[in-house]
Amino acid sequence: MSELSTNHLLGIKYLNSEDIELIFKTADQFKEVINRPIKKVPSLRDITIANLFFENSTRTKLSFELAEKRLSADVINFSAASSSVKKGETLIDTVNNILSMKVDMVVMRHPNAGAGVFLSQHVNAAIINAGDGAHEHPTQALLDCYSIKQKYGDLKGLNVVIVGDILHSRVALSNIFALQKLGANVKVCGPATLLPKHIESLGVGIEPNLIKALEWCDVANMLRVQNERMNMSFFPSTREYVLQYGLNKKILDALPKRITIMHPGPINRGVEITSDVADSKQSIILEQVENGVAIRMAAIYLLAAKIKHK
Amino acid sequence: MANRQLLIDSKKIHVILHRLANQLIEKHLNFSDTVLIGLQPRGIDLANRIKKILEEDYQIKNIPLGYLDITFFRDDFRRNEKPLAANQTHIEFLVENKRVVFIDDVLYTGRSIRAALTAIQSFGRPSGIELLTLIDRRFSRHLPIQPDYVGCQVDAINTEKVLVMWQEKDGEDAVYLVEK
């Protein structure tokens, strides 16, 4: 199979395991491309992509933009802070105005869950969800799983624990879907106030104790505590969070096996993980970032292939 | 496979490959500045064979051989019904100032070679590029591209396909003409 089953990348929920494998296989080739002396291919030279960021982002935006440029697409950037959205323009109006400038694909980050799905029903362009509220962040989950696959060869039967702020995390939900579709076992670990109700209905285990969770897993994905989304107190103090759920070198070294540490960034050093853990040999955080460009190139390339030539 | 006609048998392929190897030696002598690039997907089998003959029968060792995939450089992206799956590119050297020999099984429209000429630039600026092909479908060209080393010329119409089979992959060395 060499074609995605969908025309948009709105969430991992809408992909099947063949789609994910196809994205991985294509990313393998792009990873080779981005390590060449000249890191660019001309595939998308007649495609224009708009990056619409209604919410702040550094690495995701850079990673998408780099991926688009390495594919030779024309790129326009938009961020809500400096736009007419502030003047009261609706999402559909904003996007349709941009599309009338002949844009073929939209990469969108939005603070509201479902914004990507909504847009895909109302505008005529391929949509990539670069994060919608606390819902999904599909390319992050793809690059996380790709990084795990690169280290272990296969995800089947691997034990992966997602630690921290599951409630506010779109990375967690997308990762749960992706890991399960690829056959991994998933547990979540964090204070009860930061675990969504009914999370077990997704088929994930709950382990409130960090040490037990780490002893169980092969891979630990340490999420960031999202202070900006917390409009009330979910734990008494940062210090208390660190004591219960912060991962330090002492805990890591005391584990019976060498587990792999991941983090979607940006890291609050000294909160969810300490610096010596983040920079240790067991951490694949920087591989995640490199793989992010290859994965996004693959996703964009495969979606662009489905846009009919006019 | 219905309706296929044998064009070249294994004995003749053996002779052709040795002739091609000899022609390469005539031009490149000890291959000190030459690199071989097999084009994915089907050119790499021919490239491996040529390298093997040069090494085993003519004692020319250490010729750099790479595989180049041209999928992302094609000019028909989004013009086909289904996207083409990419293959692995594996080139562990730079081609800067090298004499590059592209190796492919069938030269047809010339569009793959056009893409390969662009793709190889990602690995440096070669001092020259040549093309070796087992089969030259000489009357089907879309672009002004000609091979430097030809195994055999085949005149086939557009509804026919020339299929090159290799012992390692397909169980026999043979070239067939197939109705599409």
Coordinates of C-alpha atoms in Angstrom, one line a residue:
Chain A
M1 CA 0.0 0.0 0.0
S2 CA 1.4 3.4 -0.9
E3 CA -1.6 5.7 -0.1
L4 CA -3.1 7.0 3.2
S5 CA -6.7 6.1 3.9
T6 CA -7.5 9.7 4.8
N7 CA -7.2 13.1 3.1
H8 CA -6.4 15.0 6.3
L9 CA -4.3 14.3 9.4
L10 CA -6.7 15.3 12.1
G11 CA -5.8 12.8 14.8
I12 CA -4.4 9.3 15.3
K13 CA -7.9 8.2 16.0
Y14 CA -8.7 8.5 12.2
L15 CA -5.6 6.5 11.1
N16 CA -5.3 2.8 10.8
S17 CA -2.1 0.9 11.6
E18 CA -1.3 0.6 7.8
D19 CA -1.4 4.4 7.6
I20 CA 1.0 4.7 10.5
E21 CA 3.4 2.1 9.0
L22 CA 3.3 3.9 5.7
I23 CA 4.2 7.2 7.3
F24 CA 7.1 5.4 9.2
K25 CA 8.3 3.8 6.0
T26 CA 8.2 7.1 4.1
A27 CA 9.9 8.9 7.1
D28 CA 12.8 6.4 6.8
Q29 CA 13.6 7.7 3.3
F30 CA 13.2 11.4 4.4
K31 CA 15.5 10.8 7.4
E32 CA 18.1 9.8 4.8
V33 CA 17.3 12.9 2.8
I34 CA 17.8 15.3 5.7
N35 CA 21.2 13.8 6.4
R36 CA 22.5 14.5 2.9
P37 CA 24.8 17.4 2.1
I38 CA 21.8 19.0 0.3
K39 CA 18.8 18.3 2.4
K40 CA 16.0 19.3 0.0
V41 CA 13.9 17.5 -2.5
P42 CA 11.7 19.2 -5.2
S43 CA 8.5 17.0 -4.7
L44 CA 6.1 19.7 -3.4
R45 CA 7.3 22.7 -5.5
D46 CA 3.8 23.3 -6.8
I47 CA 2.1 23.1 -3.3
T48 CA 1.5 26.0 -1.0
I49 CA 1.1 25.4 2.7
A50 CA -0.3 27.8 5.3
N51 CA 0.9 27.3 8.9
L52 CA -1.9 28.8 11.1
F53 CA -0.9 29.0 14.7
F54 CA -3.7 30.2 16.9
E55 CA -1.6 29.2 19.9
N56 CA 2.1 29.6 20.8
S57 CA 4.5 27.0 19.6
T58 CA 8.3 26.9 19.0
R59 CA 9.5 23.5 18.0
T60 CA 6.3 22.2 16.3
K61 CA 6.1 25.3 14.2
L62 CA 9.8 25.3 13.3
S63 CA 9.7 21.5 12.6
F64 CA 6.7 21.9 10.3
E65 CA 8.2 24.8 8.5
L66 CA 11.5 23.1 8.0
A67 CA 9.7 19.9 6.8
E68 CA 7.7 22.0 4.3
K69 CA 10.8 23.8 3.0
R70 CA 12.8 20.6 2.7
L71 CA 10.0 19.4 0.4
S72 CA 10.2 22.6 -1.6
A73 CA 6.7 23.8 -0.8
D74 CA 5.8 27.5 -0.6
V75 CA 5.1 28.4 3.0
I76 CA 3.1 31.2 4.6
N77 CA 3.0 31.7 8.3
F78 CA 0.3 33.1 10.4
S79 CA 0.1 33.6 14.1
A80 CA -3.1 34.7 15.9
A81 CA -1.3 37.2 18.1
S82 CA -0.5 39.5 15.2
S83 CA -3.6 39.0 13.1
S84 CA -7.2 40.0 12.4
V85 CA -8.4 37.2 14.7
K86 CA -7.9 39.8 17.4
K87 CA -10.3 42.0 15.5
G88 CA -13.0 39.3 15.8
E89 CA -12.8 37.4 12.5
T90 CA -14.1 33.8 12.7
L91 CA -12.0 30.8 12.1
I92 CA -13.7 29.9 8.8
D93 CA -13.5 33.4 7.5
T94 CA -9.8 33.6 8.4
V95 CA -9.0 30.3 6.7
N96 CA -11.2 31.0 3.6
N97 CA -9.4 34.3 3.1
I98 CA -6.1 32.5 3.2
L99 CA -7.3 29.8 0.9
S100 CA -8.5 32.3 -1.7
M101 CA -4.8 33.0 -2.1
K102 CA -4.6 29.4 -3.5
V103 CA -3.3 27.5 -0.6
D104 CA -3.4 23.7 -0.9
M105 CA -2.7 22.6 2.7
V106 CA -3.3 24.0 6.1
V107 CA -1.2 23.1 9.2
M108 CA -3.2 24.4 12.2
R109 CA -2.7 24.6 15.9
H110 CA -5.7 25.8 17.8
P111 CA -6.6 26.1 21.5
N112 CA -10.0 24.4 21.0
A113 CA -10.5 20.7 20.7
G114 CA -12.0 19.6 17.3
A115 CA -10.9 22.8 15.5
G116 CA -9.2 20.7 12.8
V117 CA -12.1 18.4 12.3
F118 CA -14.4 21.4 12.0
L119 CA -12.2 23.1 9.5
S120 CA -11.9 20.0 7.4
Q121 CA -15.7 20.0 7.0
H122 CA -15.9 23.6 5.9
V123 CA -12.9 24.4 3.7
N124 CA -11.4 22.9 0.7
A125 CA -7.8 22.1 1.7
A126 CA -5.9 19.2 3.3
I127 CA -5.7 19.9 7.0
I128 CA -3.0 18.8 9.4
N129 CA -3.7 19.1 13.0
A130 CA -0.7 20.5 14.8
G131 CA -2.4 20.3 18.2
D132 CA -6.0 21.1 19.1
G133 CA -6.6 22.0 22.7
A134 CA -6.2 19.0 25.0
H135 CA -7.4 16.7 22.3
E136 CA -4.8 15.4 19.8
H137 CA -1.4 16.2 18.5
P138 CA -0.9 13.4 15.9
T139 CA 2.5 14.3 14.5
Q140 CA 4.0 14.3 18.0
A141 CA 2.6 10.8 18.7
L142 CA 3.9 9.6 15.3
L143 CA 7.4 10.9 16.0
D144 CA 7.3 9.5 19.5
C145 CA 6.3 6.0 18.2
Y146 CA 8.8 6.3 15.4
S147 CA 11.6 7.1 17.8
I148 CA 10.6 4.1 20.0
K149 CA 10.5 1.9 16.9
Q150 CA 13.9 3.1 15.9
K151 CA 15.3 2.0 19.3
Y152 CA 13.4 -1.3 19.8
G153 CA 12.6 -2.4 16.2
D154 CA 9.0 -3.0 17.0
L155 CA 6.4 -1.7 19.4
K156 CA 4.5 -4.9 19.8
G157 CA 4.4 -6.0 23.4
L158 CA 6.5 -3.0 24.7
N159 CA 5.4 -1.4 27.9
V160 CA 5.1 2.4 27.7
V161 CA 4.1 4.6 30.6
I162 CA 3.0 8.2 30.1
V163 CA 3.8 10.2 33.2
G164 CA 2.5 13.5 34.4
D165 CA -0.2 15.9 33.3
I166 CA -2.5 13.6 31.3
L167 CA -5.6 15.8 31.7
H168 CA -4.3 18.8 29.8
S169 CA -2.2 16.8 27.3
R170 CA -3.0 16.3 23.7
V171 CA 0.3 14.4 23.4
A172 CA -1.0 11.8 25.9
L173 CA -4.2 11.1 24.0
S174 CA -2.5 10.8 20.6
N175 CA 0.2 8.7 22.0
I176 CA -2.3 6.3 23.7
F177 CA -4.1 5.8 20.3
A178 CA -0.9 5.4 18.3
L179 CA 0.9 3.1 20.8
Q180 CA -2.2 0.9 21.0
K181 CA -2.6 0.7 17.3
L182 CA 1.0 -0.5 17.0
G183 CA 0.5 -3.1 19.7
A184 CA 2.2 -1.6 22.8
N185 CA 0.8 -1.8 26.3
V186 CA 0.1 1.6 27.8
K187 CA -0.2 2.9 31.4
V188 CA -0.6 6.4 32.6
C189 CA 0.9 7.7 35.8
G190 CA 0.2 10.9 37.6
P191 CA -1.7 12.6 40.5
A192 CA -5.4 11.7 40.4
T193 CA -6.2 15.3 39.8
L194 CA -4.3 15.2 36.5
L195 CA -5.8 12.0 35.2
P196 CA -9.0 12.4 33.1
K197 CA -12.1 10.6 34.4
H198 CA -12.8 7.3 32.6
I199 CA -9.3 7.2 31.0
E200 CA -9.3 3.4 31.7
S201 CA -12.1 3.1 29.1
L202 CA -9.4 3.7 26.5
G203 CA -7.8 0.4 27.6
V204 CA -4.9 2.0 29.5
G205 CA -3.8 1.0 32.9
I206 CA -3.5 3.5 35.8
E207 CA -0.5 3.4 38.1
P208 CA -0.4 6.2 40.6
N209 CA 3.0 5.2 41.9
L210 CA 5.9 6.5 39.8
I211 CA 8.4 3.9 41.0
K212 CA 6.1 1.0 40.2
A213 CA 5.2 2.5 36.8
L214 CA 8.9 2.8 35.9
E215 CA 9.7 -0.7 37.1
W216 CA 6.9 -2.0 34.8
C217 CA 7.8 0.0 31.6
D218 CA 10.4 -0.2 28.8
V219 CA 9.8 3.4 27.8
A220 CA 8.7 6.4 30.0
N221 CA 7.3 9.4 28.2
M222 CA 7.6 12.3 30.7
L223 CA 5.0 15.0 30.0
R224 CA 5.4 18.6 30.8
V225 CA 3.3 20.1 33.6
Q226 CA 1.2 22.6 31.7
N227 CA 1.1 25.5 34.1
E228 CA -0.6 27.7 31.5
R229 CA -3.6 25.5 31.2
M230 CA -4.2 25.2 34.9
N231 CA -6.8 27.6 36.0
M232 CA -6.9 26.0 39.5
S233 CA -4.6 24.1 41.7
F234 CA -4.2 20.4 40.7
F235 CA -1.4 19.7 43.3
P236 CA -0.4 21.5 46.4
S237 CA 3.0 22.8 45.2
T238 CA 5.6 22.2 42.5
R239 CA 7.9 20.8 45.2
E240 CA 5.3 18.2 46.1
Y241 CA 4.8 17.3 42.5
V242 CA 8.6 16.9 42.1
L243 CA 8.8 14.7 45.2
Q244 CA 6.1 12.3 43.9
Y245 CA 6.4 12.4 40.1
G246 CA 9.7 14.0 39.3
L247 CA 12.2 11.6 37.7
N248 CA 15.8 12.0 38.9
K249 CA 19.0 10.0 38.2
K250 CA 18.8 8.2 41.5
I251 CA 15.4 6.7 40.7
L252 CA 16.5 5.9 37.2
D253 CA 19.7 4.1 38.3
A254 CA 17.9 2.1 40.9
L255 CA 15.6 0.5 38.3
P256 CA 16.1 -3.1 37.5
K257 CA 16.5 -2.5 33.7
R258 CA 17.6 0.4 31.6
I259 CA 14.5 2.1 30.4
T260 CA 14.2 4.8 27.7
I261 CA 13.3 8.3 28.6
M262 CA 11.2 10.5 26.3
H263 CA 9.9 14.0 26.6
P264 CA 7.9 16.0 24.0
G265 CA 9.4 19.3 25.1
P266 CA 9.7 22.0 26.3
I267 CA 11.2 20.5 29.4
N268 CA 10.7 22.1 32.8
R269 CA 14.1 21.0 34.0
G270 CA 14.0 20.0 37.6
V271 CA 10.2 19.5 37.6
E272 CA 9.1 16.4 35.6
I273 CA 12.7 15.3 34.9
T274 CA 16.1 16.6 36.2
S275 CA 18.8 17.8 33.9
D276 CA 21.0 14.7 34.4
V277 CA 18.1 12.5 33.3
A278 CA 17.3 14.6 30.3
D279 CA 20.9 14.6 29.1
S280 CA 21.6 11.0 30.0
K281 CA 22.3 8.2 27.5
Q282 CA 18.9 6.7 28.2
S283 CA 17.2 9.8 27.0
I284 CA 16.2 10.0 23.3
I285 CA 14.7 13.5 23.5
L286 CA 17.0 15.0 20.8
E287 CA 16.3 12.0 18.5
Q288 CA 12.7 12.8 18.9
V289 CA 13.3 16.3 17.6
E290 CA 15.3 15.1 14.6
N291 CA 12.7 12.4 13.8
G292 CA 10.0 15.1 14.0
V293 CA 11.2 16.7 10.8
A294 CA 11.3 13.4 8.9
I295 CA 7.9 12.3 10.2
R296 CA 6.3 15.7 9.2
M297 CA 7.9 15.5 5.8
A298 CA 6.4 12.1 5.4
A299 CA 2.9 13.1 6.5
I300 CA 2.9 16.2 4.4
Y301 CA 4.2 14.3 1.3
L302 CA 1.6 11.5 1.6
L303 CA -1.2 14.0 2.1
A304 CA 0.0 16.2 -0.8
A305 CA 0.0 13.1 -3.0
K306 CA -3.8 12.9 -2.5
I307 CA -4.4 16.5 -3.6
K308 CA -5.5 16.3 -7.2
H309 CA -3.3 18.0 -9.8
K310 CA -5.2 20.9 -11.4
Chain B
M1 CA 2.1 -14.4 -16.5
A2 CA 0.0 -14.3 -19.6
N3 CA 1.5 -13.4 -23.0
R4 CA 5.1 -12.9 -22.4
Q5 CA 7.9 -13.4 -24.9
L6 CA 11.5 -14.2 -24.1
L7 CA 13.8 -11.6 -25.5
I8 CA 17.1 -12.5 -23.9
D9 CA 18.1 -15.7 -22.1
S10 CA 20.5 -16.1 -19.2
K11 CA 23.4 -17.2 -21.5
K12 CA 23.1 -14.0 -23.6
I13 CA 22.7 -11.9 -20.4
H14 CA 26.0 -13.3 -19.1
V15 CA 27.8 -12.3 -22.4
I16 CA 26.2 -8.8 -22.4
L17 CA 27.2 -8.1 -18.7
H18 CA 30.8 -9.0 -19.4
R19 CA 30.8 -6.8 -22.5
L20 CA 29.4 -3.9 -20.5
A21 CA 32.0 -4.5 -17.8
N22 CA 34.7 -4.5 -20.4
Q23 CA 33.4 -1.3 -22.0
L24 CA 33.5 0.3 -18.5
I25 CA 37.1 -0.8 -18.0
E26 CA 38.1 0.5 -21.4
K27 CA 36.9 4.0 -20.4
H28 CA 37.6 4.0 -16.6
L29 CA 40.7 1.7 -16.4
N30 CA 41.3 1.3 -12.7
F31 CA 38.2 3.2 -11.6
S32 CA 40.2 5.4 -9.3
D33 CA 37.8 8.4 -9.6
T34 CA 34.7 6.4 -10.6
V35 CA 31.6 5.6 -8.6
L36 CA 28.7 3.4 -9.6
I37 CA 25.2 4.4 -8.8
G38 CA 22.4 1.9 -9.2
L39 CA 19.0 3.4 -9.6
Q40 CA 16.2 2.2 -7.4
P41 CA 14.3 0.0 -7.6
R42 CA 15.4 -2.3 -10.4
G43 CA 18.8 -0.8 -11.4
I44 CA 20.5 -2.0 -8.2
D45 CA 20.5 -5.6 -9.2
L46 CA 22.3 -4.8 -12.5
A47 CA 24.7 -2.5 -10.5
N48 CA 25.5 -5.3 -8.1
R49 CA 26.2 -7.7 -10.9
I50 CA 28.4 -5.3 -12.8
K51 CA 30.4 -4.6 -9.6
K52 CA 30.7 -8.3 -8.9
I53 CA 32.0 -9.1 -12.4
L54 CA 34.5 -6.2 -12.2
E55 CA 35.8 -7.5 -8.8
E56 CA 35.8 -11.2 -9.4
D57 CA 36.7 -11.5 -13.1
Y58 CA 38.9 -8.4 -13.5
Q59 CA 40.3 -7.9 -10.0
I60 CA 39.2 -4.3 -9.8
K61 CA 38.4 -3.9 -6.1
N62 CA 36.9 -1.2 -3.9
I63 CA 34.7 0.5 -6.5
P64 CA 32.3 2.6 -4.6
L65 CA 28.7 1.6 -5.2
G66 CA 25.6 3.5 -4.1
Y67 CA 21.9 3.1 -4.5
L68 CA 19.9 6.2 -5.5
D69 CA 16.1 6.5 -5.2
I70 CA 14.5 9.2 -7.3
T71 CA 10.9 9.1 -6.1
F72 CA 11.0 12.6 -4.5
F73 CA 12.6 14.0 -7.7
R74 CA 10.0 12.7 -10.2
D75 CA 8.1 15.1 -12.4
D76 CA 4.8 13.1 -12.2
F77 CA 4.1 13.6 -8.5
R78 CA 0.3 14.0 -8.0
R79 CA -0.3 13.1 -11.7
N80 CA -0.5 9.4 -11.1
E81 CA -3.5 7.6 -9.6
K82 CA -1.5 6.2 -6.7
P83 CA 1.6 7.8 -5.2
L84 CA 4.8 5.8 -5.8
A85 CA 6.4 4.2 -2.8
A86 CA 10.0 5.5 -2.1
N87 CA 12.9 3.1 -1.8
Q88 CA 16.1 3.4 0.1
T89 CA 18.9 5.7 -1.0
H90 CA 22.2 4.4 0.2
I91 CA 25.2 6.5 -0.8
E92 CA 28.0 6.6 1.8
F93 CA 30.3 8.9 -0.2
L94 CA 30.3 12.2 -1.9
V95 CA 30.3 12.4 -5.7
E96 CA 32.2 15.7 -5.7
N97 CA 34.6 15.6 -8.7
K98 CA 33.9 11.9 -9.3
R99 CA 33.0 10.3 -12.5
V100 CA 29.5 8.9 -11.9
V101 CA 28.1 5.9 -13.8
F102 CA 24.3 5.6 -13.5
I103 CA 23.1 2.0 -13.8
D104 CA 19.5 1.1 -14.7
D105 CA 17.9 -1.9 -16.2
V106 CA 15.6 -0.3 -18.8
L107 CA 15.9 3.2 -20.4
Y108 CA 12.4 4.1 -21.6
T109 CA 11.2 7.7 -21.6
G110 CA 14.3 9.1 -19.9
R111 CA 12.3 10.8 -17.2
S112 CA 13.8 8.7 -14.4
I113 CA 17.3 9.6 -15.6
R114 CA 16.3 13.3 -15.7
A115 CA 15.2 12.9 -12.0
A116 CA 18.4 11.1 -11.2
L117 CA 20.5 13.9 -12.7
T118 CA 18.8 16.3 -10.2
A119 CA 18.9 13.9 -7.3
I120 CA 22.6 13.1 -7.5
Q121 CA 23.4 16.8 -7.0
S122 CA 22.4 16.4 -3.4
F123 CA 25.6 14.5 -3.0
G124 CA 28.0 16.9 -4.6
R125 CA 29.0 18.1 -8.1
P126 CA 30.3 15.2 -10.2
S127 CA 33.0 15.8 -12.8
G128 CA 30.8 13.8 -15.2
I129 CA 27.9 11.5 -15.4
E130 CA 27.4 8.5 -17.8
L131 CA 24.6 6.1 -18.2
L132 CA 24.7 2.3 -18.5
T133 CA 21.5 0.5 -19.2
L134 CA 20.8 -3.2 -20.0
I135 CA 17.8 -2.4 -22.3
D136 CA 17.4 0.7 -24.4
R137 CA 13.9 1.2 -25.7
R138 CA 15.2 3.7 -28.2
F139 CA 12.1 5.0 -29.9
S140 CA 10.2 5.8 -26.7
R141 CA 12.2 8.8 -25.4
H142 CA 10.4 11.9 -24.0
L143 CA 13.6 13.8 -23.3
P144 CA 17.0 14.2 -25.0
I145 CA 18.8 11.6 -22.9
Q146 CA 20.9 8.8 -24.4
P147 CA 22.9 5.9 -22.8
D148 CA 26.7 5.6 -23.0
Y149 CA 26.7 1.8 -22.5
V150 CA 23.9 -0.3 -23.9
G151 CA 23.3 -4.0 -23.3
C152 CA 20.6 -4.4 -26.0
Q153 CA 18.3 -2.2 -28.0
V154 CA 14.6 -3.2 -27.9
D155 CA 11.9 -1.7 -30.1
A156 CA 8.7 -2.1 -28.2
I157 CA 5.4 -0.3 -28.5
N158 CA 3.9 1.6 -25.5
T159 CA 1.4 -1.1 -24.6
E160 CA 4.2 -3.5 -24.0
K161 CA 6.5 -3.6 -21.0
V162 CA 10.1 -4.9 -20.9
L163 CA 10.7 -7.0 -17.8
V164 CA 14.2 -7.7 -16.6
M165 CA 14.5 -10.7 -14.2
W166 CA 17.5 -11.5 -12.0
Q167 CA 18.6 -14.8 -10.5
E168 CA 19.0 -13.3 -7.0
K169 CA 15.5 -11.8 -6.9
D170 CA 13.3 -13.5 -9.5
G171 CA 15.0 -16.9 -9.8
E172 CA 16.3 -16.5 -13.3
D173 CA 18.3 -14.2 -15.5
A174 CA 16.0 -13.2 -18.4
V175 CA 14.4 -10.4 -20.3
Y176 CA 10.8 -10.7 -21.3
L177 CA 8.4 -8.6 -23.4
V178 CA 5.1 -8.5 -21.6
E179 CA 1.6 -7.2 -22.8
K180 CA 0.5 -4.6 -20.3

